[in-house]
Amino acid sequence: MLNNRVPDKVHPKTAATSLNVAAAKYYLKVMIVLIKAGVDLNAQDVDRLTPLHEATHWGQKACCRILCDNLANMALSSYAGQTYSNLADPEVLPP
C-alpha cells in the first residue's frame, strides 16, 4: 500500500478503476466498501475522467454525494478540459 491507498486493478485499455465503474453504475454499497478500503477517489482513466466525472455524467446524485462527502477533488479536469460540474445537470450538483 502506498500513501495508505489500496492498489486498484485498472482496465487495460480505458484505465477505469472499480470506483469509476461503481460511480457510473450506481453501485453505492460497492463504492462505500472501496472508499473504506482506501482506493484513490481521484484516479483518472485514459480520458482523465474521475469517479466524480462518471457519477455526474450518468446523473448518479447519491454517488456524487458520497464522493464529495469523502473529499473527492472537484477541481480535476478531463482531457477535454471539463470539470465534474461541466458534465452535470444542475440538479446533480451538491449545494
PDB file of C-alpha atoms in Angstrom:
ATOM      1  CA  MET A   1       0.000   0.000   0.000  1.00  0.00           C
ATOM      2  CA  LEU A   2       1.312   3.411  -0.973  1.00  0.00           C
ATOM      3  CA  ASN A   3       0.132   6.509   0.874  1.00  0.00           C
ATOM      4  CA  ASN A   4      -2.487   4.402   2.718  1.00  0.00           C
ATOM      5  CA  ARG A   5      -4.196   3.629  -0.589  1.00  0.00           C
ATOM      6  CA  VAL A   6      -5.306   0.215  -1.705  1.00  0.00           C
ATOM      7  CA  PRO A   7      -3.941  -0.616  -5.160  1.00  0.00           C
ATOM      8  CA  ASP A   8      -6.760  -0.984  -7.659  1.00  0.00           C
ATOM      9  CA  LYS A   9      -6.571  -3.012 -10.841  1.00  0.00           C
ATOM     10  CA  VAL A  10      -7.410  -0.788 -13.788  1.00  0.00           C
ATOM     11  CA  HIS A  11      -8.937  -1.737 -17.121  1.00  0.00           C
ATOM     12  CA  PRO A  12      -6.072  -2.362 -19.580  1.00  0.00           C
ATOM     13  CA  LYS A  13      -7.492  -0.146 -22.347  1.00  0.00           C
ATOM     14  CA  THR A  14      -9.511   2.527 -20.558  1.00  0.00           C
ATOM     15  CA  ALA A  15      -7.645   2.690 -17.224  1.00  0.00           C
ATOM     16  CA  ALA A  16     -11.039   2.840 -15.497  1.00  0.00           C
ATOM     17  CA  THR A  17     -10.918   1.737 -11.872  1.00  0.00           C
ATOM     18  CA  SER A  18     -13.500  -0.204  -9.923  1.00  0.00           C
ATOM     19  CA  LEU A  19     -14.592   3.070  -8.318  1.00  0.00           C
ATOM     20  CA  ASN A  20     -15.100   4.671 -11.762  1.00  0.00           C
ATOM     21  CA  VAL A  21     -17.420   1.811 -12.708  1.00  0.00           C
ATOM     22  CA  ALA A  22     -19.247   1.761  -9.369  1.00  0.00           C
ATOM     23  CA  ALA A  23     -19.860   5.525  -9.547  1.00  0.00           C
ATOM     24  CA  ALA A  24     -21.207   5.323 -13.096  1.00  0.00           C
ATOM     25  CA  LYS A  25     -23.445   2.323 -12.391  1.00  0.00           C
ATOM     26  CA  TYR A  26     -24.913   3.451  -9.033  1.00  0.00           C
ATOM     27  CA  TYR A  27     -23.282   0.648  -7.044  1.00  0.00           C
ATOM     28  CA  LEU A  28     -23.483   2.525  -3.738  1.00  0.00           C
ATOM     29  CA  LYS A  29     -22.547  -0.366  -1.456  1.00  0.00           C
ATOM     30  CA  VAL A  30     -19.541  -1.195  -3.631  1.00  0.00           C
ATOM     31  CA  MET A  31     -18.459   2.448  -3.547  1.00  0.00           C
ATOM     32  CA  ILE A  32     -18.654   2.551   0.242  1.00  0.00           C
ATOM     33  CA  VAL A  33     -16.569  -0.618   0.572  1.00  0.00           C
ATOM     34  CA  LEU A  34     -13.964   0.668  -1.894  1.00  0.00           C
ATOM     35  CA  ILE A  35     -13.730   4.060  -0.200  1.00  0.00           C
ATOM     36  CA  LYS A  36     -13.387   2.465   3.256  1.00  0.00           C
ATOM     37  CA  ALA A  37     -10.650   0.236   1.806  1.00  0.00           C
ATOM     38  CA  GLY A  38      -8.769   3.350   0.734  1.00  0.00           C
ATOM     39  CA  VAL A  39      -8.959   3.387  -3.056  1.00  0.00           C
ATOM     40  CA  ASP A  40      -7.941   6.586  -4.815  1.00  0.00           C
ATOM     41  CA  LEU A  41     -11.030   8.803  -5.128  1.00  0.00           C
ATOM     42  CA  ASN A  42      -9.318  10.868  -7.798  1.00  0.00           C
ATOM     43  CA  ALA A  43      -7.925   8.159 -10.081  1.00  0.00           C
ATOM     44  CA  GLN A  44      -8.238   9.223 -13.702  1.00  0.00           C
ATOM     45  CA  ASP A  45      -8.829   6.995 -16.715  1.00  0.00           C
ATOM     46  CA  VAL A  46      -7.281   7.499 -20.181  1.00  0.00           C
ATOM     47  CA  ASP A  47      -9.629  10.449 -20.770  1.00  0.00           C
ATOM     48  CA  ARG A  48      -8.679  11.786 -17.314  1.00  0.00           C
ATOM     49  CA  LEU A  49     -12.220  11.183 -16.056  1.00  0.00           C
ATOM     50  CA  THR A  50     -12.518  10.591 -12.315  1.00  0.00           C
ATOM     51  CA  PRO A  51     -15.251   8.683 -10.476  1.00  0.00           C
ATOM     52  CA  LEU A  52     -16.873  12.075  -9.805  1.00  0.00           C
ATOM     53  CA  HIS A  53     -16.910  12.845 -13.546  1.00  0.00           C
ATOM     54  CA  GLU A  54     -18.519   9.452 -14.189  1.00  0.00           C
ATOM     55  CA  ALA A  55     -21.165   9.870 -11.496  1.00  0.00           C
ATOM     56  CA  THR A  56     -22.146  13.319 -12.732  1.00  0.00           C
ATOM     57  CA  HIS A  57     -22.189  12.284 -16.384  1.00  0.00           C
ATOM     58  CA  TRP A  58     -24.601   9.441 -15.608  1.00  0.00           C
ATOM     59  CA  GLY A  59     -26.741  11.513 -13.218  1.00  0.00           C
ATOM     60  CA  GLN A  60     -25.896   9.473 -10.121  1.00  0.00           C
ATOM     61  CA  LYS A  61     -26.677  12.079  -7.453  1.00  0.00           C
ATOM     62  CA  ALA A  62     -26.125   9.773  -4.452  1.00  0.00           C
ATOM     63  CA  CYS A  63     -22.774   8.670  -5.875  1.00  0.00           C
ATOM     64  CA  CYS A  64     -21.761  12.318  -6.299  1.00  0.00           C
ATOM     65  CA  ARG A  65     -22.713  12.978  -2.684  1.00  0.00           C
ATOM     66  CA  ILE A  66     -20.641  10.033  -1.403  1.00  0.00           C
ATOM     67  CA  LEU A  67     -17.610  11.146  -3.407  1.00  0.00           C
ATOM     68  CA  CYS A  68     -17.929  14.782  -2.309  1.00  0.00           C
ATOM     69  CA  ASP A  69     -18.513  13.808   1.322  1.00  0.00           C
ATOM     70  CA  ASN A  70     -15.282  11.796   1.153  1.00  0.00           C
ATOM     71  CA  LEU A  71     -13.380  14.765  -0.283  1.00  0.00           C
ATOM     72  CA  ALA A  72     -13.013  13.839  -3.936  1.00  0.00           C
ATOM     73  CA  ASN A  73     -11.126  16.574  -5.787  1.00  0.00           C
ATOM     74  CA  MET A  74     -13.759  18.674  -7.556  1.00  0.00           C
ATOM     75  CA  ALA A  75     -11.201  20.725  -9.488  1.00  0.00           C
ATOM     76  CA  LEU A  76      -9.719  17.938 -11.633  1.00  0.00           C
ATOM     77  CA  SER A  77     -10.416  18.257 -15.334  1.00  0.00           C
ATOM     78  CA  SER A  78     -10.610  15.768 -18.176  1.00  0.00           C
ATOM     79  CA  TYR A  79      -8.539  15.905 -21.367  1.00  0.00           C
ATOM     80  CA  ALA A  80     -11.407  17.929 -22.819  1.00  0.00           C
ATOM     81  CA  GLY A  81     -10.913  20.452 -20.000  1.00  0.00           C
ATOM     82  CA  GLN A  82     -14.175  19.617 -18.251  1.00  0.00           C
ATOM     83  CA  THR A  83     -14.557  19.534 -14.504  1.00  0.00           C
ATOM     84  CA  TYR A  84     -17.314  17.435 -12.990  1.00  0.00           C
ATOM     85  CA  SER A  85     -19.588  20.478 -12.826  1.00  0.00           C
ATOM     86  CA  ASN A  86     -19.330  20.980 -16.605  1.00  0.00           C
ATOM     87  CA  LEU A  87     -20.788  17.497 -17.102  1.00  0.00           C
ATOM     88  CA  ALA A  88     -23.548  17.684 -14.532  1.00  0.00           C
ATOM     89  CA  ASP A  89     -27.177  18.518 -14.725  1.00  0.00           C
ATOM     90  CA  PRO A  90     -27.556  21.388 -12.212  1.00  0.00           C
ATOM     91  CA  GLU A  91     -29.869  19.143 -10.147  1.00  0.00           C
ATOM     92  CA  VAL A  92     -26.985  16.710  -9.533  1.00  0.00           C
ATOM     93  CA  LEU A  93     -24.518  19.301  -8.255  1.00  0.00           C
ATOM     94  CA  PRO A  94     -24.026  19.430  -4.483  1.00  0.00           C
ATOM     95  CA  PRO A  95     -25.325  22.547  -2.719  1.00  0.00           C
TER      96      PRO A  95
END
